[in-house]
mmCIF file of C-alpha atoms in Angstrom:
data_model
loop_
_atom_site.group_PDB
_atom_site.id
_atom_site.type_symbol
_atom_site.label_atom_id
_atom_site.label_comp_id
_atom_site.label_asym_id
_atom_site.label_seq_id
_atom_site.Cartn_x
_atom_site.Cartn_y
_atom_site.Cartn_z
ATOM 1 C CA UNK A 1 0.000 0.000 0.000
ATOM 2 C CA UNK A 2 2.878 2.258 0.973
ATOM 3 C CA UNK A 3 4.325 1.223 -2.392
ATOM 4 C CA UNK A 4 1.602 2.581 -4.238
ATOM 5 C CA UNK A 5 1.182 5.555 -2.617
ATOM 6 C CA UNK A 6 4.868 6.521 -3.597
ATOM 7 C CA UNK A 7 4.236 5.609 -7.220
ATOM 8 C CA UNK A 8 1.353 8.075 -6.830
ATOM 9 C CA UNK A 9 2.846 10.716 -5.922
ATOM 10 C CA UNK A 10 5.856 10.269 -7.848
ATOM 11 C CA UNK A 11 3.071 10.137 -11.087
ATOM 12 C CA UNK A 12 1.499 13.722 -9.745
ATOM 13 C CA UNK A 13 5.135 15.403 -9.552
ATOM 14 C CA UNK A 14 6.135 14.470 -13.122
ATOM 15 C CA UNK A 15 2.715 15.373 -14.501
ATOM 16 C CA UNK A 16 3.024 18.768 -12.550
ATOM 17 C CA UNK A 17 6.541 19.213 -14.050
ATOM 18 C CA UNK A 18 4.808 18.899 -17.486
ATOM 19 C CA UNK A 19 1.930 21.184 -16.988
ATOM 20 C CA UNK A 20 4.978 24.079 -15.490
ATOM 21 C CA UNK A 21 7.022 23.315 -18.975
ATOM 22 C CA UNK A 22 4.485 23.812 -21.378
ATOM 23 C CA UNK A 23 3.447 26.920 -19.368
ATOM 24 C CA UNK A 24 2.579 30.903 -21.395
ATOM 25 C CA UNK A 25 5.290 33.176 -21.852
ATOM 26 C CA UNK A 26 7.968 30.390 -21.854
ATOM 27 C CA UNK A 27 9.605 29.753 -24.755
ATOM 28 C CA UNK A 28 13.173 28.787 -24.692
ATOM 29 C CA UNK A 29 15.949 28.055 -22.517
ATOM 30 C CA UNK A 30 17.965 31.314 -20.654
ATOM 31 C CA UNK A 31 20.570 30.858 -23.280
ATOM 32 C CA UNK A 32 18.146 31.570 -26.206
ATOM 33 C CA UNK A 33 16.773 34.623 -24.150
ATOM 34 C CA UNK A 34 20.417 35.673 -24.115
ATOM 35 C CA UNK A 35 20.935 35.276 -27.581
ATOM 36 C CA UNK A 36 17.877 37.237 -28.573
ATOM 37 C CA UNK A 37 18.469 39.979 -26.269
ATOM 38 C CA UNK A 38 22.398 39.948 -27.799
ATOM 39 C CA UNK A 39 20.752 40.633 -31.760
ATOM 40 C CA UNK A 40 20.097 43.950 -31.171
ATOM 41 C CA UNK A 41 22.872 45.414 -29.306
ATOM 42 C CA UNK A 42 24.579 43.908 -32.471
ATOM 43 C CA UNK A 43 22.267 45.258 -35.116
ATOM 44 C CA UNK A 44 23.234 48.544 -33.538
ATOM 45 C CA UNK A 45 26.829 48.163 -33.628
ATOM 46 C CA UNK A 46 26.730 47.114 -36.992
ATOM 47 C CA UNK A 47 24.328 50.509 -37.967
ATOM 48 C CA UNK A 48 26.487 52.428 -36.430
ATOM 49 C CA UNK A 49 29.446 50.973 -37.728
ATOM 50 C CA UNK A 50 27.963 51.405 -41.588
ATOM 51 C CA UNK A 51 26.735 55.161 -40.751
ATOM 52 C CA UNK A 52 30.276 56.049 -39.638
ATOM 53 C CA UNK A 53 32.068 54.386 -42.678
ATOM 54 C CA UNK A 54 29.236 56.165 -44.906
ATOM 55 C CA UNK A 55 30.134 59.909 -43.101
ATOM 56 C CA UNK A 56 33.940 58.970 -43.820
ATOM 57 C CA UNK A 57 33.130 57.871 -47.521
ATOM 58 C CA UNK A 58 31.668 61.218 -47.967
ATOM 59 C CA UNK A 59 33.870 63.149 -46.108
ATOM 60 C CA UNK A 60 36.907 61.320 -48.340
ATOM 61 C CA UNK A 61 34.753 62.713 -51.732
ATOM 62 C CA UNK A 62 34.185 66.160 -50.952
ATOM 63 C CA UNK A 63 37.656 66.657 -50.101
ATOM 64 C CA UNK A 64 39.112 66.585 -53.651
ATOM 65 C CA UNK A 65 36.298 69.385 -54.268
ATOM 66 C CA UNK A 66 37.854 71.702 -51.515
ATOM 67 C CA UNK A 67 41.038 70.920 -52.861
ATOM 68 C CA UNK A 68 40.695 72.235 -56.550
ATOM 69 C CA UNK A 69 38.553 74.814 -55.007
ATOM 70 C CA UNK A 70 41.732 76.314 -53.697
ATOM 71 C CA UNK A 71 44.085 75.052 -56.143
ATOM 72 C CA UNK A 72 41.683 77.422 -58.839
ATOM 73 C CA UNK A 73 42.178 80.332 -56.047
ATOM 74 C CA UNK A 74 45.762 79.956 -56.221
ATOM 75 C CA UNK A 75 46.082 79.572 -60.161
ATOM 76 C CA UNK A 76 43.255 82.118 -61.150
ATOM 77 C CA UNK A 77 44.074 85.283 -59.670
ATOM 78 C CA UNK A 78 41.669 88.216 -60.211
ATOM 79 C CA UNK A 79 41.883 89.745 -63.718
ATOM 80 C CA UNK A 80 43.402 93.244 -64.032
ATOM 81 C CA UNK A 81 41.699 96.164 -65.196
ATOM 82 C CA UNK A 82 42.455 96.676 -68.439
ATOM 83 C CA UNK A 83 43.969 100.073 -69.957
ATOM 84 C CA UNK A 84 42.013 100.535 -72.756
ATOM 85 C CA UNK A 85 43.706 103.758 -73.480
ATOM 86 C CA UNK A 86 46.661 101.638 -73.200
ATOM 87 C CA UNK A 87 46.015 99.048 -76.100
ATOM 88 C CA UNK A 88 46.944 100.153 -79.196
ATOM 89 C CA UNK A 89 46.884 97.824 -82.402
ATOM 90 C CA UNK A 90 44.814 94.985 -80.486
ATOM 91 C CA UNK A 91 44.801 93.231 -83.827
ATOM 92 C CA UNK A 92 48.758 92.854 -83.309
ATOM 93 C CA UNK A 93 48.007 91.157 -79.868
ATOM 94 C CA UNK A 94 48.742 87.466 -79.778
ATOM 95 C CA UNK A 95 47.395 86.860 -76.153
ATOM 96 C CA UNK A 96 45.358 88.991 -73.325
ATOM 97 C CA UNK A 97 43.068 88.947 -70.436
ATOM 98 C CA UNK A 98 41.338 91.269 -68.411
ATOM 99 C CA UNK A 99 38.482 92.950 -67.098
ATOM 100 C CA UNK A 100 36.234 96.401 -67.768
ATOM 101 C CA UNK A 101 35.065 98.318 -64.800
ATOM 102 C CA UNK A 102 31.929 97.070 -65.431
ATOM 103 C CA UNK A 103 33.515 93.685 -65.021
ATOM 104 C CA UNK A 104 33.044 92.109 -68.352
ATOM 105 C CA UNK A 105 35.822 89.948 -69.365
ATOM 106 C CA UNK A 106 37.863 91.112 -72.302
ATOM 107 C CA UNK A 107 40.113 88.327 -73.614
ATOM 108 C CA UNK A 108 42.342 88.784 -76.824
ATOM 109 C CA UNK A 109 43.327 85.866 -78.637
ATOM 110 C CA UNK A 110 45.240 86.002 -82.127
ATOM 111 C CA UNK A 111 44.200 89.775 -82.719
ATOM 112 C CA UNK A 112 40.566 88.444 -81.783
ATOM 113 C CA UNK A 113 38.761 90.488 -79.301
ATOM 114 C CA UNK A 114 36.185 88.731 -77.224
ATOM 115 C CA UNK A 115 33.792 90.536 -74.688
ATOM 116 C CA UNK A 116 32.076 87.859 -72.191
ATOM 117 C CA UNK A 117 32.109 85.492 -75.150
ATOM 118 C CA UNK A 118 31.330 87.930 -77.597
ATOM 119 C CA UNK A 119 33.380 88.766 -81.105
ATOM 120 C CA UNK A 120 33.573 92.631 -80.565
ATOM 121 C CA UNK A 121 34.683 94.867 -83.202
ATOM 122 C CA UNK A 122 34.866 98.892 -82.879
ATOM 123 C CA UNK A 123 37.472 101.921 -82.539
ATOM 124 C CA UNK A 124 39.482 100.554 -80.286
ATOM 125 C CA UNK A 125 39.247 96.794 -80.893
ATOM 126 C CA UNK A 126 39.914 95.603 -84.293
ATOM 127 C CA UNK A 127 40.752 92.656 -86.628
ATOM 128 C CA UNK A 128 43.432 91.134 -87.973
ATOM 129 C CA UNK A 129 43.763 92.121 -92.050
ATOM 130 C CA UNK A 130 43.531 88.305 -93.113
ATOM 131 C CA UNK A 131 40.495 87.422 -90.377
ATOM 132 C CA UNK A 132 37.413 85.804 -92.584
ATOM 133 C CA UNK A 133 34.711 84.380 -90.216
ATOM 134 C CA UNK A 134 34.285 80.201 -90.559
ATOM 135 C CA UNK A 135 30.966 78.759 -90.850
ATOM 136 C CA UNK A 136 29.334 81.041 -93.201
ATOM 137 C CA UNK A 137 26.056 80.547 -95.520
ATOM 138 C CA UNK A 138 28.717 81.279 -97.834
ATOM 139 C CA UNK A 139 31.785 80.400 -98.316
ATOM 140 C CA UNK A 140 34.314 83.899 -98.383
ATOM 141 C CA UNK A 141 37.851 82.546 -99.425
ATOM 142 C CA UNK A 142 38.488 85.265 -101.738
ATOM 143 C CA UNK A 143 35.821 87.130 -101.559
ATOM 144 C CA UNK A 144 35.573 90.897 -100.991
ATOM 145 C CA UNK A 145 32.194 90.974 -99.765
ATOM 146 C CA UNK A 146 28.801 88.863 -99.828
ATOM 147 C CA UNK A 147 25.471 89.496 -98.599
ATOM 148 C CA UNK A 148 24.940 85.970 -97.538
ATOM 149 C CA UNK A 149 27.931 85.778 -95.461
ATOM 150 C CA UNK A 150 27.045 85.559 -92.207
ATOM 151 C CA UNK A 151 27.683 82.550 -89.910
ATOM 152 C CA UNK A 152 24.940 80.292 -90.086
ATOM 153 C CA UNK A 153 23.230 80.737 -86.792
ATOM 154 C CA UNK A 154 23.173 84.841 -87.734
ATOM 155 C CA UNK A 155 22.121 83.644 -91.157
ATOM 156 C CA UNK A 156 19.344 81.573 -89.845
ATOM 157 C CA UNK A 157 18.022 84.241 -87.173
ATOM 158 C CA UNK A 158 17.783 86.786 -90.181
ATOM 159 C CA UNK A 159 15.531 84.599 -92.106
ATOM 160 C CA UNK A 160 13.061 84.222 -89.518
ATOM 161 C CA UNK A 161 13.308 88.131 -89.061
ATOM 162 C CA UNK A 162 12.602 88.551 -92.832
ATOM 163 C CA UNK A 163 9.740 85.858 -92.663
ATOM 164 C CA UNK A 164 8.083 87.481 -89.982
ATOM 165 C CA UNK A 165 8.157 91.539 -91.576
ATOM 166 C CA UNK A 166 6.652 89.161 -94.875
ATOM 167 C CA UNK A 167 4.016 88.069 -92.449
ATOM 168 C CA UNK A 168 3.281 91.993 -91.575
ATOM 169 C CA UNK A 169 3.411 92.988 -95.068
ATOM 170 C CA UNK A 170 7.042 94.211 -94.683
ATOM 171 C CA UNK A 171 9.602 94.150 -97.292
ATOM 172 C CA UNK A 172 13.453 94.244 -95.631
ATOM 173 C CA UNK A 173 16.188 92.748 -97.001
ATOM 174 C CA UNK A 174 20.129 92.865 -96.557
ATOM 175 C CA UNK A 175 22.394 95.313 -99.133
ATOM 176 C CA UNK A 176 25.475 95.019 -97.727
ATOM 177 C CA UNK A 177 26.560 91.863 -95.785
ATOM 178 C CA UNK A 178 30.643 90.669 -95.275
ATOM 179 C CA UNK A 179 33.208 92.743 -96.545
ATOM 180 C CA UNK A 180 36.497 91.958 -96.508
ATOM 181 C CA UNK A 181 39.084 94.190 -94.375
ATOM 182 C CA UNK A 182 40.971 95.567 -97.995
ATOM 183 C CA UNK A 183 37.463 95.773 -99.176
ATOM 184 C CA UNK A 184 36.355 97.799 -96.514
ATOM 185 C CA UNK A 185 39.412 100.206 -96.328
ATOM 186 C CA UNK A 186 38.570 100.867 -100.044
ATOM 187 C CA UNK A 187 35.072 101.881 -99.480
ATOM 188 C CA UNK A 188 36.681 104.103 -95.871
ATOM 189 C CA UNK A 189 39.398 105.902 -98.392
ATOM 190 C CA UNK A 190 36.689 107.176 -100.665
ATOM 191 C CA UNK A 191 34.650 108.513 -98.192
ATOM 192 C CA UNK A 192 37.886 110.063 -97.244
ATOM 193 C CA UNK A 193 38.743 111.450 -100.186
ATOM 194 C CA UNK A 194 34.832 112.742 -100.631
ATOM 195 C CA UNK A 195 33.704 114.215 -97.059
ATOM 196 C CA UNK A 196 37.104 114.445 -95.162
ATOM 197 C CA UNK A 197 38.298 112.022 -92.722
ATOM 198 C CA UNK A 198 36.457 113.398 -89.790
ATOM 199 C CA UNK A 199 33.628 112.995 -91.216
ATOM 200 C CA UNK A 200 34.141 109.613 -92.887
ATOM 201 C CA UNK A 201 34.699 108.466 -89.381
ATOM 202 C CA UNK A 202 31.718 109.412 -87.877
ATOM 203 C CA UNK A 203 29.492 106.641 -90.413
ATOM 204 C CA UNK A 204 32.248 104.438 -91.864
ATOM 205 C CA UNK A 205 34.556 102.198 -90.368
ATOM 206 C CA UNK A 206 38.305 102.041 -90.885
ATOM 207 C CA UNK A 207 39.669 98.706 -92.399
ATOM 208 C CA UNK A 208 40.041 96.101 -90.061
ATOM 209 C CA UNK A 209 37.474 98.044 -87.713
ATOM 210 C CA UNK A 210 34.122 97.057 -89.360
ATOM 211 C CA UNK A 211 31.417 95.120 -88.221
ATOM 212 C CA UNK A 212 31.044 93.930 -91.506
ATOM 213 C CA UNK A 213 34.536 91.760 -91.581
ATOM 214 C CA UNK A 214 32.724 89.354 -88.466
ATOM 215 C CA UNK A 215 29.976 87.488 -90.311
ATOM 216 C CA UNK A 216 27.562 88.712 -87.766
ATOM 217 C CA UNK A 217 25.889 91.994 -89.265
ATOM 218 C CA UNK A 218 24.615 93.637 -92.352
ATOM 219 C CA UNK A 219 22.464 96.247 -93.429
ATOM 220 C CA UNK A 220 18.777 96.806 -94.478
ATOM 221 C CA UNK A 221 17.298 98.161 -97.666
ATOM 222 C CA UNK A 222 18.124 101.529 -98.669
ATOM 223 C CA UNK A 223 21.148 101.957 -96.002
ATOM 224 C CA UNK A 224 20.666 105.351 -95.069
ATOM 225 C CA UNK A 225 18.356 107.599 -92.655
ATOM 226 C CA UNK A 226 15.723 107.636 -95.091
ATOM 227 C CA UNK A 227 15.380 103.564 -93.883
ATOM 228 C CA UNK A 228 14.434 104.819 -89.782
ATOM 229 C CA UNK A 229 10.821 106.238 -90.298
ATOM 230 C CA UNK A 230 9.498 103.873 -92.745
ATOM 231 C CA UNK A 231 7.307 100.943 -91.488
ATOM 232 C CA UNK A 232 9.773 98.489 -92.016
ATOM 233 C CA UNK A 233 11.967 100.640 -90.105
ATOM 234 C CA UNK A 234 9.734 101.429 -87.275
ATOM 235 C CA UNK A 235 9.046 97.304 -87.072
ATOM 236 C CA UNK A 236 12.952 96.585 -87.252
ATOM 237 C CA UNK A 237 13.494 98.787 -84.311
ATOM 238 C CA UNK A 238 10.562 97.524 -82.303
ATOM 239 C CA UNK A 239 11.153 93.699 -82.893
ATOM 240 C CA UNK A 240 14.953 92.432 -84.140
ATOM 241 C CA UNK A 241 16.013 91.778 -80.450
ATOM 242 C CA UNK A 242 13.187 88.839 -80.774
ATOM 243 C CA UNK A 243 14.982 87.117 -83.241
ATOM 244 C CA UNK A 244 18.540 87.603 -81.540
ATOM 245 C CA UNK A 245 19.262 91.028 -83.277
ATOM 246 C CA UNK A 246 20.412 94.699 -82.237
ATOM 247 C CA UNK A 247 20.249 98.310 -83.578
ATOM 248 C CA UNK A 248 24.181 98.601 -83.104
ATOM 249 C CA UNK A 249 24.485 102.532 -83.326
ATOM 250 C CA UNK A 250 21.543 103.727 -81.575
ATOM 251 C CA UNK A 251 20.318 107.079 -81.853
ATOM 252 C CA UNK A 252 21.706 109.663 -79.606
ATOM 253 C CA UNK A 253 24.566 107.430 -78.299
ATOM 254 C CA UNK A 254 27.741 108.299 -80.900
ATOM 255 C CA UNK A 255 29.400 109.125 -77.838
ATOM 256 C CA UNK A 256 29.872 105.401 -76.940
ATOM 257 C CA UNK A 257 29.349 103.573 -80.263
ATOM 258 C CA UNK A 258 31.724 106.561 -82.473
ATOM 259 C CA UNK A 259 29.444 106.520 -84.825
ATOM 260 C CA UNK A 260 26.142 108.472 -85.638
ATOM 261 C CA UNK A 261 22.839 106.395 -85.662
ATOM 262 C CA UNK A 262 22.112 103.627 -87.875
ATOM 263 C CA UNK A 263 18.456 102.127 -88.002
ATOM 264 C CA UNK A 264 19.543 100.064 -90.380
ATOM 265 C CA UNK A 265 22.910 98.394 -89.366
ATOM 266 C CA UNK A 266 21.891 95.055 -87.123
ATOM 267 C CA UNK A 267 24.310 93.211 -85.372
ATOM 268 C CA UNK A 268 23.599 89.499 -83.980
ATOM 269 C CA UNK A 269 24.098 88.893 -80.837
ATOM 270 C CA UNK A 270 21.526 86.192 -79.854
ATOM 271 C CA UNK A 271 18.557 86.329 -78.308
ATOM 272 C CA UNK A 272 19.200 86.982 -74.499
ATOM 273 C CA UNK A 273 21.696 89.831 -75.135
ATOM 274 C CA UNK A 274 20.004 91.448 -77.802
ATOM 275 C CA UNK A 275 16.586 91.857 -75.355
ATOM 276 C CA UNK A 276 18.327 93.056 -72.524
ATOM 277 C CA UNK A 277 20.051 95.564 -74.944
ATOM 278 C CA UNK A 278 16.599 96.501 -76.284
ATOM 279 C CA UNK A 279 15.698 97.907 -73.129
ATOM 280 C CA UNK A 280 11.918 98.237 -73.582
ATOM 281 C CA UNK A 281 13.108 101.058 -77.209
ATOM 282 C CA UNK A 282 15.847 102.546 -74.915
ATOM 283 C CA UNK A 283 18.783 100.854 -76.983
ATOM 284 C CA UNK A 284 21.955 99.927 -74.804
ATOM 285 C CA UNK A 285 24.887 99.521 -76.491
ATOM 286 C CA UNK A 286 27.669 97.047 -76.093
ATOM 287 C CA UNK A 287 30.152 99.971 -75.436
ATOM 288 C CA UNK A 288 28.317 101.213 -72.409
ATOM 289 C CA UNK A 289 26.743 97.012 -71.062
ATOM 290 C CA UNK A 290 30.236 96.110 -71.238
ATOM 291 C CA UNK A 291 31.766 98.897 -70.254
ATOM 292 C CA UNK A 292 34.031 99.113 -73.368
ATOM 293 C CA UNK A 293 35.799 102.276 -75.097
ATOM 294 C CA UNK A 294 35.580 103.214 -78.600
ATOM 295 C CA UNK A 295 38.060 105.840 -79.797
ATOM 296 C CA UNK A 296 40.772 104.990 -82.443
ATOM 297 C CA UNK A 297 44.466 105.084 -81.054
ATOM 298 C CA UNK A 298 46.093 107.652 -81.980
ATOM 299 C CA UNK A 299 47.861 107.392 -85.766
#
C-alpha cells in the first residue's frame, strides 16, 4: 500500500513538471533569451558601424572638391583692369586677359577680341587684315564681300526676321553683308577722299574696324536715314532683339558707339543679349553694357 502511494505521488510530480514546462510566456531556454536579447545590441553596432564608414566615404569625396577649389584660387588670380587707353593695335596682340570696370571679361586671342564670349569689333578693338569668319552661308575665301555671309546661326536668325516683316506685309532685305578688311578700307578711303576724314569716321569704319569683316551683321534696304521712319523701319526697331538682333548705333549714343545712328545696321548677338540691350526702345549699347571704349588710337 505504501508502495503505491509513492508511485502516486511520484506520477502527480512528473505530470506537474509537465503542466509548469508547457506553461505561457515560456519559450526557450535562458541561453536563447540571451541570444535574442544579444541581436540587437549587435544590429546597432553594426548601424552604427555602416553610418560612420558612410560619413567617412563622404567626407573622403568632398575633399578633392575643396582641394581644386583652392588650387583654382591659387592659379586664377583676379583679372586686371584693363587700360584701354593703353592698347593700341589689339589686332597685333597674340594673347590677353582682363576685365572692364563694369567687369566684363575682355580676352584677346590672335588679334581676336572677345567681350564675355562675344566677337567685338569697334574703334578701339579691331581685326586682324587676313580674319574671314568660318561657318558662313557662304563660303568667303576670296571674296571681298557677300550678302549671304554671315555665320549660319546669324544667317538663320535673319531669315526668320525677314519671314516674320513678310508676315506683316514688310519688305526688308540685306544690301550690304561681309566685306572683306581691304574691301572695306577701299570703301573708308573714298569717303575720305569725298567728305574728309572726320567725317568719314563718324558713319564708316576704318579697315580692319568694321562690323562687316565678323559674319555677324549687315544692313537693311536703302542703307541710309531715309530707312528709320518707314514701317519696315519702325518694325525693325521695335522687334529684331526677338529674333537675336540689335540696332548697333543707336540714336543719340555716338558718344559710346563713335558713330552716328544707324536704323539700319543690325548686329547678332543672340537672343538673351540682344533683349536686354533693347531695353523696352531705350537701346543699350555694347560699349556702355560692357563697359568698353571706342576711340581709335592715336595714328
Amino acid at each position: 500500500m505504501k508502495r503505491k502511494r509513492i508511485v502516486w505521488i511520484g506520477a502527480a510530480l512528473i505530470v506537474i513538471a509537465a503542466i509548469l514546462a508547457n506553461a505561457p510566456g515560456r519559450t526557450g531556454s535562458d541561453d536563447d533569451l540571451d541570444s535574442a536579447q544579444s541581436v540587437p545590441g549587435e544590429s546597432a553596432g553594426a548601424a552604427t558601424e555602416a553610418e560612420n564608414t558612410e560619413t567617412e566615404a563622404e567626407t573622403t569625396e568632398t575633399e578633392p572638391e575643396a582641394t581644386d577649389a583652392a588650387q583654382t584660387e591659387a592659379t586664377e588670380p583676379e583679372l586686371e583692369i584693363l587700360d584701354q587707353s593703353a592698347l593700341g593695335d589689339t589686332s597685333a596682340i597674340s594673347y590677353l586677359k582682363g576685365r572692364t570696370e563694369t567687369g566684363a571679361v575682355v580676352e584677346i586671342i590672335d588679334g581676336v577680341t572677345y567681350v564675355d564670349g562675344y566677337l567685338l569689333v569697334n574703334k578701339t578693338y579691331s581685326l586682324p587684315a587676313d580674319y574671314v569668319p568660318e561657318g558662313t552661308k557662304a563660303a568667303l575665301d576670296g571674296v571681298q564681300k557677300s550678302n549671304e555671309g554671315l555665320v549660319l546661326e546669324a544667317w538663320e536668325a535673319w531669315q526668320q526676321l525677314q519671314a516674320a516683316a513678310a508676315a506683316e506685309g514688310l519688305s526688308i532685305y540685306i544690301s550690304s553683308g561681309y566685306r572683306s578688311y581691304s574691301y572695306q578700307g577701299m570703301l573708308w578711303s573714298n569717303y575720305v577722299a569725298r567728305d574728309g576724314q572726320a567725317a568719314a569716321d563718324t558713319y564708316s569704319a576704318r579697315a580692319g574696324h568694321s562690323e562687316h569683316q565678323t559674319g555677324y551683321c549687315f544692313d537693311l534696304n536703302s542703307i541710309s536715314s531715309a530707312f528709320t521712319n518707314t514701317a519696315e523701319g519702325i518694325w525693325v526697331n521695335e522687334n529684331c532683339c526677338r529674333y537675336g538682333f540689335i540696332i548697333r548705333y543707336p540714336e543719340g549714343k555716338s558718344d559710346q558707339t563713335g558713330y552716328k545712328y544707324e536704323s539700319w545696321h543690325l548686329r547678332y548677338v543672340g537672343q538673351e543679349l540682344a533683349q536686354t540691350l533693347y531695353n523696352g526702345g531705350d537701346w543699350i549699347t555694347m560699349e556702355e553694357y560692357f563697359g568698353l571704349a571706342s576711340v581709335y588710337a592715336a595714328d
